Amino acid sequence: MNNNIWYTGDWKQQNNKEIPYNGVQIRARANYTPVTSPPSSQKLDSVDLEVVDFTKNPEGVSSSIVIYKTGVWFDIPIPENNTVSPPQPNTDFTVMCIDYTGLGKLQLEATTTGIFLNIQFRYGIQSRSREELGFIMKISEVYNEGEDPIKVSG
């Protein structure tokens, strides 16, 4: 299956030389039920997502999540900083709730036109933070050999 990447509106091909270095990217991989014999269309099972924040770290700070259900908001976990002992939440990861009180959110939303990845989060340095809301990808409910199951928008 193909990996697909969505970029925030402030994304640049080359990082800035100082903070904020860059925006956020979301990488998605759709997982489908196993192939049957005889082959048939495979149904969507889950979506692996990686949210990578380049605001304070030019290499990016990554948080991973698996969404396996439609209609439920999933929190984007703050990754751990393993360079300190004991590990602590990584303060270079700036993705948070729109109102600054919790974690950013991701949801698979089923509509009459298909399944879409819906996002709701804020990121960036305090003086220049940005909000991201809305549908960013359409994900096929079924997969047929040779098709691209994810269409990135924006």
mmCIF file of C-alpha atoms in Angstrom:
data_model
loop_
_atom_site.group_PDB
_atom_site.id
_atom_site.type_symbol
_atom_site.label_atom_id
_atom_site.label_comp_id
_atom_site.label_asym_id
_atom_site.label_seq_id
_atom_site.Cartn_x
_atom_site.Cartn_y
_atom_site.Cartn_z
ATOM 1 C CA MET A 1 0.000 0.000 0.000
ATOM 2 C CA ASN A 2 1.145 3.545 -0.617
ATOM 3 C CA ASN A 3 2.022 5.968 2.154
ATOM 4 C CA ASN A 4 0.429 9.361 1.769
ATOM 5 C CA ILE A 5 1.550 12.647 3.314
ATOM 6 C CA TRP A 6 -0.427 15.823 4.040
ATOM 7 C CA TYR A 7 1.373 19.073 4.902
ATOM 8 C CA THR A 8 0.154 22.081 6.877
ATOM 9 C CA GLY A 9 -0.322 25.299 4.927
ATOM 10 C CA ASP A 10 2.931 26.826 6.213
ATOM 11 C CA TRP A 11 5.070 23.896 5.005
ATOM 12 C CA LYS A 12 8.312 24.766 3.161
ATOM 13 C CA GLN A 13 10.562 22.505 1.106
ATOM 14 C CA GLN A 14 13.531 23.809 3.111
ATOM 15 C CA ASN A 15 13.439 24.452 6.870
ATOM 16 C CA ASN A 16 13.866 27.942 8.296
ATOM 17 C CA LYS A 17 17.229 28.524 9.960
ATOM 18 C CA GLU A 18 15.613 29.268 13.342
ATOM 19 C CA ILE A 19 12.446 28.384 15.275
ATOM 20 C CA PRO A 20 9.849 27.787 13.910
ATOM 21 C CA TYR A 21 11.772 25.502 11.566
ATOM 22 C CA ASN A 22 8.756 24.220 9.642
ATOM 23 C CA GLY A 23 5.173 23.019 9.958
ATOM 24 C CA VAL A 24 3.528 19.656 10.558
ATOM 25 C CA GLN A 25 3.071 16.669 8.282
ATOM 26 C CA ILE A 26 0.709 13.751 8.665
ATOM 27 C CA ARG A 27 1.628 10.423 7.095
ATOM 28 C CA ALA A 28 -1.137 7.870 6.592
ATOM 29 C CA ARG A 29 -1.223 4.204 5.701
ATOM 30 C CA ALA A 30 -4.539 2.409 5.233
ATOM 31 C CA ASN A 31 -4.705 -1.224 6.383
ATOM 32 C CA TYR A 32 -7.224 -3.593 4.847
ATOM 33 C CA THR A 33 -8.513 -7.063 5.728
ATOM 34 C CA PRO A 34 -6.378 -9.952 4.464
ATOM 35 C CA VAL A 35 -6.641 -11.156 0.883
ATOM 36 C CA THR A 36 -9.062 -14.029 0.492
ATOM 37 C CA SER A 37 -9.135 -16.903 -1.933
ATOM 38 C CA PRO A 38 -10.611 -16.321 -4.415
ATOM 39 C CA PRO A 39 -9.516 -12.664 -4.266
ATOM 40 C CA SER A 40 -12.197 -10.122 -3.376
ATOM 41 C CA SER A 41 -12.280 -6.481 -2.354
ATOM 42 C CA GLN A 42 -10.547 -5.882 0.965
ATOM 43 C CA LYS A 43 -12.377 -3.815 3.619
ATOM 44 C CA LEU A 44 -10.745 -0.987 5.596
ATOM 45 C CA ASP A 45 -9.482 -2.310 8.934
ATOM 46 C CA SER A 46 -7.490 0.623 10.384
ATOM 47 C CA VAL A 47 -5.342 3.605 9.475
ATOM 48 C CA ASP A 48 -1.796 4.078 10.796
ATOM 49 C CA LEU A 49 -1.018 7.766 11.260
ATOM 50 C CA GLU A 50 2.199 9.555 12.087
ATOM 51 C CA VAL A 51 2.030 13.228 13.073
ATOM 52 C CA VAL A 52 5.467 14.851 12.691
ATOM 53 C CA ASP A 53 6.029 18.326 14.160
ATOM 54 C CA PHE A 54 8.968 20.319 12.781
ATOM 55 C CA THR A 55 8.284 23.510 14.781
ATOM 56 C CA LYS A 56 11.118 23.298 17.325
ATOM 57 C CA ASN A 57 13.186 20.463 15.856
ATOM 58 C CA PRO A 58 14.398 20.514 12.228
ATOM 59 C CA GLU A 59 14.500 16.683 12.258
ATOM 60 C CA GLY A 60 10.867 16.505 13.376
ATOM 61 C CA VAL A 61 9.259 15.022 16.474
ATOM 62 C CA SER A 62 6.959 12.125 15.683
ATOM 63 C CA SER A 63 3.790 10.810 17.338
ATOM 64 C CA SER A 64 2.071 7.657 16.076
ATOM 65 C CA ILE A 65 -1.540 6.579 16.373
ATOM 66 C CA VAL A 66 -3.738 3.844 14.919
ATOM 67 C CA ILE A 67 -7.370 4.695 14.202
ATOM 68 C CA TYR A 68 -9.584 1.633 13.943
ATOM 69 C CA LYS A 69 -13.085 3.061 14.296
ATOM 70 C CA THR A 70 -15.132 5.758 12.549
ATOM 71 C CA GLY A 71 -16.966 8.512 14.385
ATOM 72 C CA VAL A 72 -14.626 8.606 17.408
ATOM 73 C CA TRP A 73 -12.038 11.324 18.111
ATOM 74 C CA PHE A 74 -8.605 9.878 18.951
ATOM 75 C CA ASP A 75 -6.021 11.906 20.896
ATOM 76 C CA ILE A 76 -2.645 12.621 19.327
ATOM 77 C CA PRO A 77 -0.264 11.474 22.093
ATOM 78 C CA ILE A 78 2.697 13.609 23.097
ATOM 79 C CA PRO A 79 5.785 11.495 22.358
ATOM 80 C CA GLU A 80 8.374 10.834 25.046
ATOM 81 C CA ASN A 81 11.807 12.423 25.091
ATOM 82 C CA ASN A 82 14.067 9.409 25.628
ATOM 83 C CA THR A 83 17.247 11.507 25.807
ATOM 84 C CA VAL A 84 16.521 12.236 29.483
ATOM 85 C CA SER A 85 16.128 9.785 32.347
ATOM 86 C CA PRO A 86 13.444 9.063 33.258
ATOM 87 C CA PRO A 87 11.780 9.783 29.891
ATOM 88 C CA GLN A 88 9.476 12.827 29.903
ATOM 89 C CA PRO A 89 7.002 14.327 27.447
ATOM 90 C CA ASN A 90 8.867 15.872 24.515
ATOM 91 C CA THR A 91 8.448 19.657 24.724
ATOM 92 C CA ASP A 92 9.523 19.995 21.074
ATOM 93 C CA PHE A 93 6.144 18.498 20.094
ATOM 94 C CA THR A 94 3.777 21.479 19.928
ATOM 95 C CA VAL A 95 0.594 19.780 18.642
ATOM 96 C CA MET A 96 -2.243 20.326 21.127
ATOM 97 C CA CYS A 97 -5.976 20.910 21.477
ATOM 98 C CA ILE A 98 -7.460 24.002 19.822
ATOM 99 C CA ASP A 99 -8.161 25.578 23.235
ATOM 100 C CA TYR A 100 -4.684 24.698 24.668
ATOM 101 C CA THR A 101 -6.210 22.412 27.356
ATOM 102 C CA GLY A 102 -5.548 18.936 25.995
ATOM 103 C CA LEU A 103 -4.284 16.863 23.119
ATOM 104 C CA GLY A 104 -4.879 17.356 19.412
ATOM 105 C CA LYS A 105 -7.503 15.125 17.804
ATOM 106 C CA LEU A 106 -7.882 12.882 14.738
ATOM 107 C CA GLN A 107 -11.032 11.129 13.525
ATOM 108 C CA LEU A 108 -12.167 8.900 10.685
ATOM 109 C CA GLU A 109 -15.551 10.217 9.672
ATOM 110 C CA ALA A 110 -17.930 8.214 7.499
ATOM 111 C CA THR A 111 -20.083 10.344 5.199
ATOM 112 C CA THR A 112 -22.324 9.584 2.248
ATOM 113 C CA THR A 113 -19.355 10.303 -0.038
ATOM 114 C CA GLY A 114 -16.812 8.126 1.770
ATOM 115 C CA ILE A 115 -14.490 7.983 4.768
ATOM 116 C CA PHE A 116 -12.398 11.050 5.530
ATOM 117 C CA LEU A 117 -9.609 11.816 7.994
ATOM 118 C CA ASN A 118 -10.744 14.793 10.052
ATOM 119 C CA ILE A 119 -8.217 16.794 12.096
ATOM 120 C CA GLN A 120 -8.540 19.295 14.929
ATOM 121 C CA PHE A 121 -5.388 20.706 16.516
ATOM 122 C CA ARG A 122 -3.179 23.737 17.116
ATOM 123 C CA TYR A 123 0.609 23.775 16.773
ATOM 124 C CA GLY A 124 3.602 26.088 16.647
ATOM 125 C CA ILE A 125 5.272 28.554 18.944
ATOM 126 C CA GLN A 126 2.954 30.596 21.144
ATOM 127 C CA SER A 127 3.369 33.889 19.265
ATOM 128 C CA ARG A 128 2.765 32.256 15.857
ATOM 129 C CA SER A 129 0.542 29.260 16.518
ATOM 130 C CA ARG A 130 -1.776 27.928 13.818
ATOM 131 C CA GLU A 131 -5.015 25.947 13.861
ATOM 132 C CA GLU A 132 -5.778 23.054 11.544
ATOM 133 C CA LEU A 133 -9.384 21.898 11.240
ATOM 134 C CA GLY A 134 -11.232 19.784 8.722
ATOM 135 C CA PHE A 135 -10.961 16.909 6.305
ATOM 136 C CA ILE A 136 -7.500 16.304 4.845
ATOM 137 C CA MET A 137 -7.690 12.842 3.256
ATOM 138 C CA LYS A 138 -10.269 10.551 1.713
ATOM 139 C CA ILE A 139 -9.691 6.903 2.509
ATOM 140 C CA SER A 140 -11.306 4.133 0.469
ATOM 141 C CA GLU A 141 -13.603 1.788 2.395
ATOM 142 C CA VAL A 142 -12.513 -1.064 0.147
ATOM 143 C CA TYR A 143 -9.232 -1.758 -1.588
ATOM 144 C CA ASN A 144 -8.861 -3.354 -4.986
ATOM 145 C CA GLU A 145 -5.450 -4.366 -6.329
ATOM 146 C CA GLY A 146 -3.667 -1.523 -8.114
ATOM 147 C CA GLU A 147 -5.756 1.326 -6.669
ATOM 148 C CA ASP A 148 -4.451 4.115 -4.442
ATOM 149 C CA PRO A 149 -6.598 3.860 -1.297
ATOM 150 C CA ILE A 150 -5.844 7.370 0.053
ATOM 151 C CA LYS A 151 -6.411 10.710 -1.651
ATOM 152 C CA VAL A 152 -4.757 13.717 0.023
ATOM 153 C CA SER A 153 -6.500 17.078 -0.160
ATOM 154 C CA GLY A 154 -5.334 20.600 0.643
#
